Coordinates of C-alpha atoms in Angstrom, one line a residue:
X671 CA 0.0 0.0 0.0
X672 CA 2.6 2.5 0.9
X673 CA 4.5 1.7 -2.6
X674 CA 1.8 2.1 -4.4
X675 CA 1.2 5.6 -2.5
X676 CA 4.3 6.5 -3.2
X677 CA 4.1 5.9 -7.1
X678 CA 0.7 8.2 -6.5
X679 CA 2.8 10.8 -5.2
X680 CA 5.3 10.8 -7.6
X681 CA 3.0 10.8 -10.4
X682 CA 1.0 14.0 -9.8
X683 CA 4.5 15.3 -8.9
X684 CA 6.1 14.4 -12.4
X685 CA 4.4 17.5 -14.2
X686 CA 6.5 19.6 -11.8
X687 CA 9.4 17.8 -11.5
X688 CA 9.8 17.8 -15.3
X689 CA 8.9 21.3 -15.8
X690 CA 11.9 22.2 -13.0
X691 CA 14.1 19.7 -15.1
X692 CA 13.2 21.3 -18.5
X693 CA 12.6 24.9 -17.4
X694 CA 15.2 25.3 -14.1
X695 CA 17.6 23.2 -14.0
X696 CA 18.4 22.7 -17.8
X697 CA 18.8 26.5 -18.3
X698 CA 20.4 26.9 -15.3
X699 CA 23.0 23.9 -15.9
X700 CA 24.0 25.2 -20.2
X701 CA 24.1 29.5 -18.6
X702 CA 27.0 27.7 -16.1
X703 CA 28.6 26.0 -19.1
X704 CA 28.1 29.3 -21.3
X705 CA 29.3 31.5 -18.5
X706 CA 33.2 29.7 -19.6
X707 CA 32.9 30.3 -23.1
X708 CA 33.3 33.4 -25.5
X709 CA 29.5 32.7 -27.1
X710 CA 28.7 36.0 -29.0
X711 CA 24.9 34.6 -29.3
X712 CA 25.6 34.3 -32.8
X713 CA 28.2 32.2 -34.0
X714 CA 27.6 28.6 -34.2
X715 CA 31.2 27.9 -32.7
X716 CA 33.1 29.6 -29.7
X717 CA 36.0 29.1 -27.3
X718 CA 36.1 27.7 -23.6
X719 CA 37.8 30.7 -21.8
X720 CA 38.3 29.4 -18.3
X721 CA 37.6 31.7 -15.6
X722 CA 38.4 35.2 -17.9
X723 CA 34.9 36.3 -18.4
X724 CA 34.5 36.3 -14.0
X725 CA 38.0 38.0 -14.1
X726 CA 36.3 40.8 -16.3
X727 CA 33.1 40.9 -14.4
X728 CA 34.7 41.5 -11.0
X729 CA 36.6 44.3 -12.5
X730 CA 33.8 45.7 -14.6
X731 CA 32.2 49.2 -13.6
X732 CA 28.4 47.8 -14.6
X733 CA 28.9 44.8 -12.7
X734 CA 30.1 47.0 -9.8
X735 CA 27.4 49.3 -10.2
X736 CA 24.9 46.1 -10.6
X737 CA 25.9 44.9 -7.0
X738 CA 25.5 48.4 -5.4
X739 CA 22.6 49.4 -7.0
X740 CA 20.6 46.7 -6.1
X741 CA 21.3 47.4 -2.0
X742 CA 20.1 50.9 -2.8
X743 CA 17.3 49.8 -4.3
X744 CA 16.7 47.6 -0.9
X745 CA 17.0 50.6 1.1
X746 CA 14.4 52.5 -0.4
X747 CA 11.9 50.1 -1.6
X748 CA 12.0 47.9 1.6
X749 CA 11.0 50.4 4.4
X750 CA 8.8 52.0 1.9
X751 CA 6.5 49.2 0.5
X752 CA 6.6 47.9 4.1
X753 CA 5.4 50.9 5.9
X754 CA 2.9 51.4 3.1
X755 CA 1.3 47.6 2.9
X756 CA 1.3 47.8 6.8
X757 CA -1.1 51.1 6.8
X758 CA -3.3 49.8 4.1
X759 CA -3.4 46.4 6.0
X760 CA -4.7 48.3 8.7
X761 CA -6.9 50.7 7.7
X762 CA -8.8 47.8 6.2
X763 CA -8.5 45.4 8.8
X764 CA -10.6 47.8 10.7
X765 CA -13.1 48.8 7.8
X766 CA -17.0 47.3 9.3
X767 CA -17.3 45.8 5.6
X768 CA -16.6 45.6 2.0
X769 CA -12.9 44.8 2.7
X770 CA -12.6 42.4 0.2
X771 CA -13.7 45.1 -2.6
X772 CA -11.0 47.7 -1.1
X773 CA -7.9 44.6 -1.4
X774 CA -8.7 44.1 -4.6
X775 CA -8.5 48.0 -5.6
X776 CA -5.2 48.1 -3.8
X777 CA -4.7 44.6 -5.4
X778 CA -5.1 45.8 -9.0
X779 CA -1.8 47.6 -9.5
X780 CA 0.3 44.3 -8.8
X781 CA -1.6 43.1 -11.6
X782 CA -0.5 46.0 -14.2
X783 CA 1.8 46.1 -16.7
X784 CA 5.3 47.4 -15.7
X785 CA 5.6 48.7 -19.2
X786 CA 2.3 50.7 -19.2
X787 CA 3.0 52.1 -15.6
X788 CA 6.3 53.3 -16.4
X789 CA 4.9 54.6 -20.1
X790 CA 2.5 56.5 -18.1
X791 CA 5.3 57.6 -14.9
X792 CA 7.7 58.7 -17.9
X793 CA 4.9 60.6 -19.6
X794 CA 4.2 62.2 -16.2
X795 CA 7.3 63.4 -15.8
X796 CA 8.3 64.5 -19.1
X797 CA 9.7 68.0 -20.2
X798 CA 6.1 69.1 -21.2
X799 CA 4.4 67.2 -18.8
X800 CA 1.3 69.9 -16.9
X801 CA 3.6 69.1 -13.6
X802 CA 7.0 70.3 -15.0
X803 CA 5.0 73.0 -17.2
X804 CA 3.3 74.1 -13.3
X805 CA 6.8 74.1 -12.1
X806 CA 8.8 76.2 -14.4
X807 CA 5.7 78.8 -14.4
X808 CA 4.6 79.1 -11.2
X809 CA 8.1 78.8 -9.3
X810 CA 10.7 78.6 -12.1
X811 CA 11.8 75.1 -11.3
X812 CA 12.9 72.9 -14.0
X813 CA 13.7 69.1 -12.7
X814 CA 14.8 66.4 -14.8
X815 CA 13.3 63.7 -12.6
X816 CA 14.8 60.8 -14.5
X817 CA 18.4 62.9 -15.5
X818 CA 19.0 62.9 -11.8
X819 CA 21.3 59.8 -10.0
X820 CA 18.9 60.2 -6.6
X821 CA 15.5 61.3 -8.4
X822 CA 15.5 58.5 -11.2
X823 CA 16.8 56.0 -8.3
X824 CA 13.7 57.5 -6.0
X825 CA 11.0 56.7 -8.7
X826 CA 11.7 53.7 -9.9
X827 CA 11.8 52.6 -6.3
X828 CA 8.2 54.8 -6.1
X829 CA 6.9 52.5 -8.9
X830 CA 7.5 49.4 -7.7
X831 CA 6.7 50.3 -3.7
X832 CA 3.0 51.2 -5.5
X833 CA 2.9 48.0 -7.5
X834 CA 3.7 45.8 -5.0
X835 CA 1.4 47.1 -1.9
X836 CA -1.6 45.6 -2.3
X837 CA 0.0 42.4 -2.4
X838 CA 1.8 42.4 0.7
X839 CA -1.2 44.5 2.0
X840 CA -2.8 41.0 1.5
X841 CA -0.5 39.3 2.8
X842 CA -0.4 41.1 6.0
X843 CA -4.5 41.8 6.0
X844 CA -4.9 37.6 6.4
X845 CA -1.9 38.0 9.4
X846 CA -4.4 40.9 11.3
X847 CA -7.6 38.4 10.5
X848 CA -6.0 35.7 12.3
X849 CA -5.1 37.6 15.8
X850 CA -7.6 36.2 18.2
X851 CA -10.0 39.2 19.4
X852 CA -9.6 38.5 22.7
X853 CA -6.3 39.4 23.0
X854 CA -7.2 42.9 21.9
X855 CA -10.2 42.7 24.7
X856 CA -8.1 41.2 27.6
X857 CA -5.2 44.3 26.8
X858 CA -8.5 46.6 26.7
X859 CA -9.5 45.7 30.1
X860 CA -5.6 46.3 31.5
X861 CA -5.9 50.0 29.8
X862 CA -3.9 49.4 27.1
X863 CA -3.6 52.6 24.7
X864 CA -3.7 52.5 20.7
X865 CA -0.6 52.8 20.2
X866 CA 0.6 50.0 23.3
X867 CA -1.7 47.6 21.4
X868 CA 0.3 47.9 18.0
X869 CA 3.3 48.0 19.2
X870 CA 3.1 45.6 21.8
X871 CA 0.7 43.0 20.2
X872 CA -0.2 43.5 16.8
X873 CA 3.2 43.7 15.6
X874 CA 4.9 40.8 17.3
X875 CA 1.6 38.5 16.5
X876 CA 1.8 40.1 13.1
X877 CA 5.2 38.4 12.9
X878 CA 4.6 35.7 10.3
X879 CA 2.6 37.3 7.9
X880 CA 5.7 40.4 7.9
X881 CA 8.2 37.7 7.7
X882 CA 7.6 37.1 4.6
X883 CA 6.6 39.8 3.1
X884 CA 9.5 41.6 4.2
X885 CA 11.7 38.7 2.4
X886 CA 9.5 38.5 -0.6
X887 CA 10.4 42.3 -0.7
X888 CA 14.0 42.0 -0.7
X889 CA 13.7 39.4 -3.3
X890 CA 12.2 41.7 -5.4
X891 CA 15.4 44.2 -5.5
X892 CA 17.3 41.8 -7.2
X893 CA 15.5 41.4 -9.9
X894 CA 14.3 44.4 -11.2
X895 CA 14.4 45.2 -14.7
X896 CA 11.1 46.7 -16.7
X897 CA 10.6 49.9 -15.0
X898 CA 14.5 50.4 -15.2
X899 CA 14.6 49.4 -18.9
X900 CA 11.8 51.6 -19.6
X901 CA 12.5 54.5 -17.6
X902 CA 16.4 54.9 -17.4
X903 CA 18.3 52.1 -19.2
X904 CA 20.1 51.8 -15.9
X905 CA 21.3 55.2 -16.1
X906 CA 21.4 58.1 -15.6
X907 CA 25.8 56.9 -15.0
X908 CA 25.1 53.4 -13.9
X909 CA 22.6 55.2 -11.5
X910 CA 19.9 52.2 -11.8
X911 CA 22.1 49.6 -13.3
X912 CA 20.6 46.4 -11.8
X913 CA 22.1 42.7 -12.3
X914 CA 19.1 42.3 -14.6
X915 CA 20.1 45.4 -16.4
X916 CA 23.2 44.4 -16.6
X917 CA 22.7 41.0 -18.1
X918 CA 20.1 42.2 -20.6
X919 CA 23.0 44.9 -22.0
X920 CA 25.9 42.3 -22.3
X921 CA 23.4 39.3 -23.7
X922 CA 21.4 41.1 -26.4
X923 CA 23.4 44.8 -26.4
X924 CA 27.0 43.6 -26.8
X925 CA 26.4 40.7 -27.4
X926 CA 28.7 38.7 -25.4
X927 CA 26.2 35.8 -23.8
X928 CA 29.1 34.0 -22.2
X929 CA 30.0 37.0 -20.5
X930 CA 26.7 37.6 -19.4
X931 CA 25.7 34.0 -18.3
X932 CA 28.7 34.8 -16.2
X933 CA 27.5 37.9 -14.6
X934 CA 24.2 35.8 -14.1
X935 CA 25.8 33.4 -12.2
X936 CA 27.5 36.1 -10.0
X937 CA 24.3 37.4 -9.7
X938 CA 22.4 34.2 -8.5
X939 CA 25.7 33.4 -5.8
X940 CA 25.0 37.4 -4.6
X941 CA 21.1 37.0 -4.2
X942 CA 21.0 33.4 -2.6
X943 CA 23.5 34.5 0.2
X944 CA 21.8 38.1 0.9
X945 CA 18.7 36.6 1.1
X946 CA 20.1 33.6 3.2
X947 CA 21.8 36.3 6.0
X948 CA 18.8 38.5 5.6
X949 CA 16.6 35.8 6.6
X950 CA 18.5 34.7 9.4
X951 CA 18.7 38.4 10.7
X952 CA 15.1 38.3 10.9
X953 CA 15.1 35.3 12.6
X954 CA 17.3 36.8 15.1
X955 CA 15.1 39.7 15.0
X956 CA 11.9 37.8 15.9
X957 CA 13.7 35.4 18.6
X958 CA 14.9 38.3 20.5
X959 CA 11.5 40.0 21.0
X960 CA 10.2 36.5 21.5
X961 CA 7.7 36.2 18.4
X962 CA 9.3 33.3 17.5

């Protein structure tokens, strides 16, 4: 009986397992072979190069710029998406009804395009655009929002920070639903204020739910490309050059795949152990306040 379970189990588990094989861990295995050869994308033959094209990357100014970037990406878009999922998640936590119709407004923008929102952001914000036209009229200000390292840096991290709310608001709305009411009640009877009860109970029972949108948010730092692509092409001076970025411009710009496939690789070693000490720090974080 249990072999025959077991052949169950591993039949309705063979779509997935071959779709990792063909789509995962085929890829994943010929970029690592690539990432040691001079491939131009093109040419039916190329060279095995050894270790050269990680030599270059390490040395590289993009590459450089790729690795930086993407922690000031996490230091904006973190706190910000956080802080802003957490308010909506408990606005409508405490809404009498309709909540489901006010997650799925909030919900909607995850939804979107990243090519339309930055089309319309990049309209917005053009030369001629009514705000920069206010601007220059009204108090002779002229801003190049995407020209500057710290403005274009600022709205990308904007754009995502709005796309991504109402999904960790979500996220964090189910957490709220599933703190017992009579927690809230007993602290009400001891006097506890408003801002006691978030602080002090809300927050560390709200643990679970902000574990993992807080790591499901610093996953998203290093791989951000669209808005970047469509906005700033990772500039303005390597400004917004992300891994992704970086790949994309090597691969299909320069065409060096190798090369790339080699900065990919880089870039998978530098998101698996950031993400890895991240989550331990929060693990830390929640054992020493005793939410875990």
């Amino acid at each position: 009986m249990n072999k025959q379970n077991n052949k169950l189990g591993w039949l309705f588990a063979s779509p997935y397992i071959i779709f990792g094989l063909v789509f995962f861990l085929g890829p994943l295995l010929w970029s690592l072979y690539l990432s040691f050869t001079n491939w131009d994308l093109i040419a039916p033959e190329f060279d095995f190069v050894g270790l050269d094209n990680f030599r270059k990357a390490m040395a590289a100014p993009g590459v450089q710029s790729a690795f930086w970037v993407t922690y000031k990406f996490m230091m904006l878009f973190v706190p910000l998406v956080t802080a802003m999922s957490l308010a909506v998640a408990v606005v409508i936590h405490g809404l009498p009804k309709f909540k489901s119709v006010y997650l799925i407004g909030f919900f909607l923008p995850y939804l979107s395009s990243g090519v339309v929102a930055s089309l319309i952001v990049q309209g917005f914000l053009s030369y001629n655009s009514p705000v920069n036209e206010f601007l220059r009229g009204t108090f002779g200000i002229n801003i190049d929002w995407l020209g500057s390292p710290f403005s274009a840096l600022f709205i990308v991290g904007l754009i995502l920070a709005w796309k991504f709310t109402g999904y960790y608001a979500l996220i964090l709305t189910s957490g709220l639903e599933s703190i017992d009411k009579e927690v809230y009640e007993a602290a009400a009877i001891d006097g506890v204020t408003d801002r006691q009860r978030f602080w002090k109970i809300t927050l560390p029972l709200l643990y679970p739910a902000l574990y993992t949108t807080l790591i499901l948010s610093f996953g998203v730092t290093f791989g951000i490309f669209t808005e970047v692509y469509q906005l700033t092409g990772g500039g303005p001076n390597f400004a917004t050059n992300t891994w992704q970025m970086e790949i994309f411009n090597q691969a299909f710009t320069n065409l060096q795949a190798g090369y790339a496939s080699a900065i990919a690789i880089m870039a998978s070693i530098v998101t698996f152990i950031s993400i890895f000490v991240i989550r331990k720090l929060l693990e830390s974080w929640g054992k020493r306040n005793g939410w875990v």
